[in-house]
Amino acid sequence: MNKPPVASLSGTNLEFARSHNRRVVMEAIRLHGRLTRADIARLTALTPQTISNIASELQKLGFLNALTPERGTRGQPATPFVINPDGAYSIGLQIDQNMMVAVVVDLSGRIRGRCTLAVDHPTPAQALPLVRDVVETLRKSSDADWSRVLGLGLAVPGPFDVEGLSAVGPTALPGWQDLSIAQQIGDAIGLPVIMENDATAAAIGERLHGVARTFRSFTYLFIGTGLGAGMFHDGHLYKGSGHNAGEIGHMIVVPDGRQCPCGNRGCLERYVSLQAAYEALEIGDLAHATPQMLLDPSPAARARLDGWLDEAAQRLRQAVNILESMLDAEAVVIGGFLPSSVLALLIERLEPLHTSVAARRNRQTPRVIAGLAGHDTAALGAAALPIFDELNPNLGVLLKADAHG
Ligand SMILES: [Zn+2]
């Protein structure tokens, strides 16, 4: 039942509305797992005719599968729709100071191929041939239909285009702060490339696949070599005027505190970051330090880790207080490259949290939640970028109340 072309309406607006409604339907099914047309109508306020058209279209595109019809309590048997994992794929690439992690995921978010490469503070020019190799390795080793790859999401440490903060210190990755790099990489690999800072990419990953699936507003703290935050407000990513919202690593939490390479003293990431943990553990060769070194079971190393956790928790507690007070989000999610056991210890030590507006009586979830941990986090989030771009609607329209308000 395809709708005939409507020549009398403006093509641009009509196409915009169509693609928007397509995203709304995909997002509803993605969030709920399986939905009939009637379920979708109930959730989205779209008309049954519109939903029928979109569902057929998405089925033809291969994004949706129709299951065997179910007999309901009354009326015709209803066909449930589910996401077709093989409908599309996406590549996520995370580049940091020491490592390149690439994954290919399917439309359901499952990892279908993975490739890692040790690097040493690569410039974009040095990374370009490596990226080409990594993508080629993924293509050969995964079972994904490469003609259905939507694009590549690239996650790198921010901030972008800022004087003074971008290219200094061990938590920076010089040369990557120019957003036009995405175009160069795209030309090299022949796929669209979307670039984001690693914290924002990981926040999207949590929103699509992780603990933040049901949150409309949440703050995400990404503990990488440095520290950054990603923010969702009312279903939308909040990026800031220069793509740098959430660059809280250089927020001063200890006046006259530890010297930071940025020139300030007492920046948050001098206390809460892998770099700070490595320094506390007195790891000599910082260029080759890995998160697994934090799991060193020797008594001396454990005592140092303990000392770091105590101090980091104290500073992080203050940051959580600021973020809760400013953003009034549903929760603060903390993830990144810390080993999950270490992340759990850090979150445990945040208690008791400072009193803030987040201490609501009717809370359904804890104020601070552990997100995905481990080195795939940002790559998985980056892989979500092309899919997110393709599928994510203004989530507000998923709720009738909002659509009418
Ligand atoms: Zn600083």
PDB file of C-alpha atoms in Angstrom, residues 181-360:
ATOM      1  CA  ILE A 181      39.525  16.468   9.575  1.00  0.00           C
ATOM      2  CA  ALA A 182      36.297  14.490   9.250  1.00  0.00           C
ATOM      3  CA  GLN A 183      36.091  15.439   5.567  1.00  0.00           C
ATOM      4  CA  GLN A 184      39.697  14.362   4.890  1.00  0.00           C
ATOM      5  CA  ILE A 185      39.163  10.971   6.483  1.00  0.00           C
ATOM      6  CA  GLY A 186      35.860  10.573   4.674  1.00  0.00           C
ATOM      7  CA  ASP A 187      37.579  11.191   1.334  1.00  0.00           C
ATOM      8  CA  ALA A 188      40.274   8.640   2.188  1.00  0.00           C
ATOM      9  CA  ILE A 189      37.883   5.815   3.057  1.00  0.00           C
ATOM     10  CA  GLY A 190      34.969   6.681   0.782  1.00  0.00           C
ATOM     11  CA  LEU A 191      32.358   6.879   3.551  1.00  0.00           C
ATOM     12  CA  PRO A 192      30.635   9.781   5.299  1.00  0.00           C
ATOM     13  CA  VAL A 193      32.469  10.632   8.540  1.00  0.00           C
ATOM     14  CA  ILE A 194      30.930  12.307  11.575  1.00  0.00           C
ATOM     15  CA  MET A 195      33.327  13.562  14.224  1.00  0.00           C
ATOM     16  CA  GLU A 196      32.590  14.223  17.874  1.00  0.00           C
ATOM     17  CA  ASN A 197      34.560  14.525  21.055  1.00  0.00           C
ATOM     18  CA  ASP A 198      34.921  11.216  22.891  1.00  0.00           C
ATOM     19  CA  ALA A 199      32.687  12.183  25.829  1.00  0.00           C
ATOM     20  CA  THR A 200      29.784  13.150  23.575  1.00  0.00           C
ATOM     21  CA  ALA A 201      30.216  10.003  21.481  1.00  0.00           C
ATOM     22  CA  ALA A 202      30.166   7.829  24.586  1.00  0.00           C
ATOM     23  CA  ALA A 203      27.058   9.646  25.874  1.00  0.00           C
ATOM     24  CA  ILE A 204      25.276   8.802  22.613  1.00  0.00           C
ATOM     25  CA  GLY A 205      26.397   5.190  23.018  1.00  0.00           C
ATOM     26  CA  GLU A 206      24.833   5.115  26.491  1.00  0.00           C
ATOM     27  CA  ARG A 207      21.660   6.701  25.141  1.00  0.00           C
ATOM     28  CA  LEU A 208      21.316   4.165  22.324  1.00  0.00           C
ATOM     29  CA  HIS A 209      22.634   0.971  23.897  1.00  0.00           C
ATOM     30  CA  GLY A 210      23.517   1.525  27.536  1.00  0.00           C
ATOM     31  CA  VAL A 211      22.088   2.460  30.910  1.00  0.00           C
ATOM     32  CA  ALA A 212      20.672   5.787  29.646  1.00  0.00           C
ATOM     33  CA  ARG A 213      18.201   4.246  27.168  1.00  0.00           C
ATOM     34  CA  THR A 214      15.184   5.481  29.080  1.00  0.00           C
ATOM     35  CA  PHE A 215      16.533   8.887  30.127  1.00  0.00           C
ATOM     36  CA  ARG A 216      15.462  12.043  28.315  1.00  0.00           C
ATOM     37  CA  SER A 217      17.924  14.179  30.267  1.00  0.00           C
ATOM     38  CA  PHE A 218      21.190  12.902  31.674  1.00  0.00           C
ATOM     39  CA  THR A 219      24.737  14.035  32.232  1.00  0.00           C
ATOM     40  CA  TYR A 220      27.502  11.671  31.185  1.00  0.00           C
ATOM     41  CA  LEU A 221      31.016  11.837  32.607  1.00  0.00           C
ATOM     42  CA  PHE A 222      33.680  10.233  30.456  1.00  0.00           C
ATOM     43  CA  ILE A 223      36.853   9.287  32.299  1.00  0.00           C
ATOM     44  CA  GLY A 224      39.481   8.847  29.591  1.00  0.00           C
ATOM     45  CA  THR A 225      43.072   9.958  29.615  1.00  0.00           C
ATOM     46  CA  GLY A 226      41.473  13.283  30.575  1.00  0.00           C
ATOM     47  CA  LEU A 227      37.899  14.032  31.589  1.00  0.00           C
ATOM     48  CA  GLY A 228      34.881  15.316  29.691  1.00  0.00           C
ATOM     49  CA  ALA A 229      31.102  15.361  29.882  1.00  0.00           C
ATOM     50  CA  GLY A 230      28.288  14.770  27.399  1.00  0.00           C
ATOM     51  CA  MET A 231      24.789  16.090  28.024  1.00  0.00           C
ATOM     52  CA  PHE A 232      21.352  15.091  26.851  1.00  0.00           C
ATOM     53  CA  HIS A 233      18.619  17.593  27.507  1.00  0.00           C
ATOM     54  CA  ASP A 234      15.050  16.563  26.771  1.00  0.00           C
ATOM     55  CA  GLY A 235      16.143  13.950  24.233  1.00  0.00           C
ATOM     56  CA  HIS A 236      18.544  16.310  22.487  1.00  0.00           C
ATOM     57  CA  LEU A 237      22.299  16.324  22.653  1.00  0.00           C
ATOM     58  CA  TYR A 238      23.515  19.614  24.052  1.00  0.00           C
ATOM     59  CA  LYS A 239      26.716  20.491  22.157  1.00  0.00           C
ATOM     60  CA  GLY A 240      27.298  24.129  22.994  1.00  0.00           C
ATOM     61  CA  SER A 241      28.008  26.986  20.591  1.00  0.00           C
ATOM     62  CA  GLY A 242      31.471  25.641  19.633  1.00  0.00           C
ATOM     63  CA  HIS A 243      31.003  21.851  20.098  1.00  0.00           C
ATOM     64  CA  ASN A 244      32.721  22.173  23.474  1.00  0.00           C
ATOM     65  CA  ALA A 245      29.908  21.985  26.012  1.00  0.00           C
ATOM     66  CA  GLY A 246      30.919  19.558  28.739  1.00  0.00           C
ATOM     67  CA  GLU A 247      34.662  20.127  28.512  1.00  0.00           C
ATOM     68  CA  ILE A 248      34.758  20.133  32.287  1.00  0.00           C
ATOM     69  CA  GLY A 249      38.266  18.688  32.639  1.00  0.00           C
ATOM     70  CA  HIS A 250      39.671  22.163  33.073  1.00  0.00           C
ATOM     71  CA  MET A 251      36.990  23.374  35.454  1.00  0.00           C
ATOM     72  CA  ILE A 252      38.832  24.565  38.562  1.00  0.00           C
ATOM     73  CA  VAL A 253      37.776  22.593  41.636  1.00  0.00           C
ATOM     74  CA  VAL A 254      40.759  23.294  43.902  1.00  0.00           C
ATOM     75  CA  PRO A 255      41.793  26.957  43.956  1.00  0.00           C
ATOM     76  CA  ASP A 256      45.605  27.036  44.000  1.00  0.00           C
ATOM     77  CA  GLY A 257      45.578  23.253  43.566  1.00  0.00           C
ATOM     78  CA  ARG A 258      47.743  21.092  41.344  1.00  0.00           C
ATOM     79  CA  GLN A 259      49.418  22.777  38.402  1.00  0.00           C
ATOM     80  CA  CYS A 260      47.749  21.916  35.087  1.00  0.00           C
ATOM     81  CA  PRO A 261      49.459  22.088  31.670  1.00  0.00           C
ATOM     82  CA  CYS A 262      46.678  24.481  30.575  1.00  0.00           C
ATOM     83  CA  GLY A 263      48.172  27.129  32.871  1.00  0.00           C
ATOM     84  CA  ASN A 264      45.466  27.020  35.547  1.00  0.00           C
ATOM     85  CA  ARG A 265      45.805  25.327  38.914  1.00  0.00           C
ATOM     86  CA  GLY A 266      43.440  22.784  40.436  1.00  0.00           C
ATOM     87  CA  CYS A 267      41.649  21.626  37.246  1.00  0.00           C
ATOM     88  CA  LEU A 268      39.246  18.715  37.780  1.00  0.00           C
ATOM     89  CA  GLU A 269      41.106  16.346  35.442  1.00  0.00           C
ATOM     90  CA  ARG A 270      44.285  16.779  37.460  1.00  0.00           C
ATOM     91  CA  TYR A 271      42.397  14.683  40.065  1.00  0.00           C
ATOM     92  CA  VAL A 272      39.825  12.674  38.101  1.00  0.00           C
ATOM     93  CA  SER A 273      41.278  11.045  34.963  1.00  0.00           C
ATOM     94  CA  LEU A 274      43.393   8.075  33.959  1.00  0.00           C
ATOM     95  CA  GLN A 275      46.347  10.438  33.787  1.00  0.00           C
ATOM     96  CA  ALA A 276      45.813  11.428  37.434  1.00  0.00           C
ATOM     97  CA  ALA A 277      45.445   7.766  38.447  1.00  0.00           C
ATOM     98  CA  TYR A 278      48.658   6.814  36.631  1.00  0.00           C
ATOM     99  CA  GLU A 279      50.506   9.618  38.386  1.00  0.00           C
ATOM    100  CA  ALA A 280      49.119   8.547  41.771  1.00  0.00           C
ATOM    101  CA  LEU A 281      50.266   4.980  41.113  1.00  0.00           C
ATOM    102  CA  GLU A 282      53.699   6.373  40.255  1.00  0.00           C
ATOM    103  CA  ILE A 283      53.726   4.653  36.877  1.00  0.00           C
ATOM    104  CA  GLY A 284      56.956   5.850  35.332  1.00  0.00           C
ATOM    105  CA  ASP A 285      56.335   5.380  31.619  1.00  0.00           C
ATOM    106  CA  LEU A 286      53.132   7.403  31.181  1.00  0.00           C
ATOM    107  CA  ALA A 287      53.269   7.181  27.386  1.00  0.00           C
ATOM    108  CA  HIS A 288      52.687   3.420  27.579  1.00  0.00           C
ATOM    109  CA  ALA A 289      50.445   3.229  30.641  1.00  0.00           C
ATOM    110  CA  THR A 290      47.227   1.218  30.293  1.00  0.00           C
ATOM    111  CA  PRO A 291      44.083   1.107  32.457  1.00  0.00           C
ATOM    112  CA  GLN A 292      44.874  -2.527  33.346  1.00  0.00           C
ATOM    113  CA  MET A 293      47.896  -1.279  35.301  1.00  0.00           C
ATOM    114  CA  LEU A 294      45.415   0.087  37.862  1.00  0.00           C
ATOM    115  CA  LEU A 295      44.596  -3.538  38.714  1.00  0.00           C
ATOM    116  CA  ASP A 296      48.150  -4.244  39.926  1.00  0.00           C
ATOM    117  CA  PRO A 297      47.546  -6.500  42.972  1.00  0.00           C
ATOM    118  CA  SER A 298      50.768  -5.634  44.830  1.00  0.00           C
ATOM    119  CA  PRO A 299      50.105  -4.083  48.277  1.00  0.00           C
ATOM    120  CA  ALA A 300      52.009  -0.899  47.380  1.00  0.00           C
ATOM    121  CA  ALA A 301      49.995  -0.360  44.188  1.00  0.00           C
ATOM    122  CA  ARG A 302      46.704  -1.087  45.967  1.00  0.00           C
ATOM    123  CA  ALA A 303      47.512   1.443  48.664  1.00  0.00           C
ATOM    124  CA  ARG A 304      48.280   4.079  46.023  1.00  0.00           C
ATOM    125  CA  LEU A 305      45.083   3.283  44.117  1.00  0.00           C
ATOM    126  CA  ASP A 306      43.195   3.635  47.397  1.00  0.00           C
ATOM    127  CA  GLY A 307      44.760   7.031  47.981  1.00  0.00           C
ATOM    128  CA  TRP A 308      43.870   8.146  44.455  1.00  0.00           C
ATOM    129  CA  LEU A 309      40.265   6.939  44.799  1.00  0.00           C
ATOM    130  CA  ASP A 310      39.831   8.885  48.063  1.00  0.00           C
ATOM    131  CA  GLU A 311      41.012  12.135  46.558  1.00  0.00           C
ATOM    132  CA  ALA A 312      39.331  11.628  43.167  1.00  0.00           C
ATOM    133  CA  ALA A 313      36.006  10.879  44.871  1.00  0.00           C
ATOM    134  CA  GLN A 314      36.238  14.064  46.885  1.00  0.00           C
ATOM    135  CA  ARG A 315      36.764  16.201  43.749  1.00  0.00           C
ATOM    136  CA  LEU A 316      34.252  14.257  41.701  1.00  0.00           C
ATOM    137  CA  ARG A 317      31.609  14.674  44.408  1.00  0.00           C
ATOM    138  CA  GLN A 318      31.974  18.422  44.010  1.00  0.00           C
ATOM    139  CA  ALA A 319      31.703  18.146  40.200  1.00  0.00           C
ATOM    140  CA  VAL A 320      28.559  16.011  40.523  1.00  0.00           C
ATOM    141  CA  ASN A 321      27.087  18.659  42.819  1.00  0.00           C
ATOM    142  CA  ILE A 322      27.777  21.385  40.246  1.00  0.00           C
ATOM    143  CA  LEU A 323      26.397  19.357  37.333  1.00  0.00           C
ATOM    144  CA  GLU A 324      23.246  18.353  39.233  1.00  0.00           C
ATOM    145  CA  SER A 325      22.630  21.924  40.319  1.00  0.00           C
ATOM    146  CA  MET A 326      23.143  23.378  36.854  1.00  0.00           C
ATOM    147  CA  LEU A 327      21.390  20.795  34.707  1.00  0.00           C
ATOM    148  CA  ASP A 328      18.783  19.104  36.946  1.00  0.00           C
ATOM    149  CA  ALA A 329      19.078  15.970  34.782  1.00  0.00           C
ATOM    150  CA  GLU A 330      17.570  12.598  35.676  1.00  0.00           C
ATOM    151  CA  ALA A 331      20.953  11.092  36.583  1.00  0.00           C
ATOM    152  CA  VAL A 332      24.709  11.395  36.229  1.00  0.00           C
ATOM    153  CA  VAL A 333      26.192   8.427  34.350  1.00  0.00           C
ATOM    154  CA  ILE A 334      29.918   7.796  34.729  1.00  0.00           C
ATOM    155  CA  GLY A 335      31.836   5.650  32.262  1.00  0.00           C
ATOM    156  CA  GLY A 336      34.994   5.556  30.203  1.00  0.00           C
ATOM    157  CA  PHE A 337      38.255   3.667  30.284  1.00  0.00           C
ATOM    158  CA  LEU A 338      38.622   2.840  33.977  1.00  0.00           C
ATOM    159  CA  PRO A 339      38.410  -0.915  34.601  1.00  0.00           C
ATOM    160  CA  SER A 340      34.824  -1.586  35.749  1.00  0.00           C
ATOM    161  CA  SER A 341      35.930  -2.722  39.211  1.00  0.00           C
ATOM    162  CA  VAL A 342      37.831   0.541  39.738  1.00  0.00           C
ATOM    163  CA  LEU A 343      34.906   2.601  38.426  1.00  0.00           C
ATOM    164  CA  ALA A 344      32.603   0.802  40.880  1.00  0.00           C
ATOM    165  CA  LEU A 345      34.950   1.645  43.768  1.00  0.00           C
ATOM    166  CA  LEU A 346      35.055   5.293  42.705  1.00  0.00           C
ATOM    167  CA  ILE A 347      31.254   5.577  42.521  1.00  0.00           C
ATOM    168  CA  GLU A 348      30.914   3.809  45.876  1.00  0.00           C
ATOM    169  CA  ARG A 349      33.191   6.404  47.433  1.00  0.00           C
ATOM    170  CA  LEU A 350      31.089   9.300  46.178  1.00  0.00           C
ATOM    171  CA  GLU A 351      28.609   8.542  48.965  1.00  0.00           C
ATOM    172  CA  PRO A 352      27.400  10.461  50.760  1.00  0.00           C
ATOM    173  CA  LEU A 353      26.790  12.810  47.820  1.00  0.00           C
ATOM    174  CA  HIS A 354      26.328  16.486  48.553  1.00  0.00           C
ATOM    175  CA  THR A 355      22.720  17.514  48.946  1.00  0.00           C
ATOM    176  CA  SER A 356      21.429  19.035  45.707  1.00  0.00           C
ATOM    177  CA  VAL A 357      18.251  19.401  43.662  1.00  0.00           C
ATOM    178  CA  ALA A 358      18.852  15.779  42.585  1.00  0.00           C
ATOM    179  CA  ALA A 359      17.955  14.538  46.071  1.00  0.00           C
ATOM    180  CA  ARG A 360      14.295  14.259  45.062  1.00  0.00           C
TER     181      ARG A 360
END
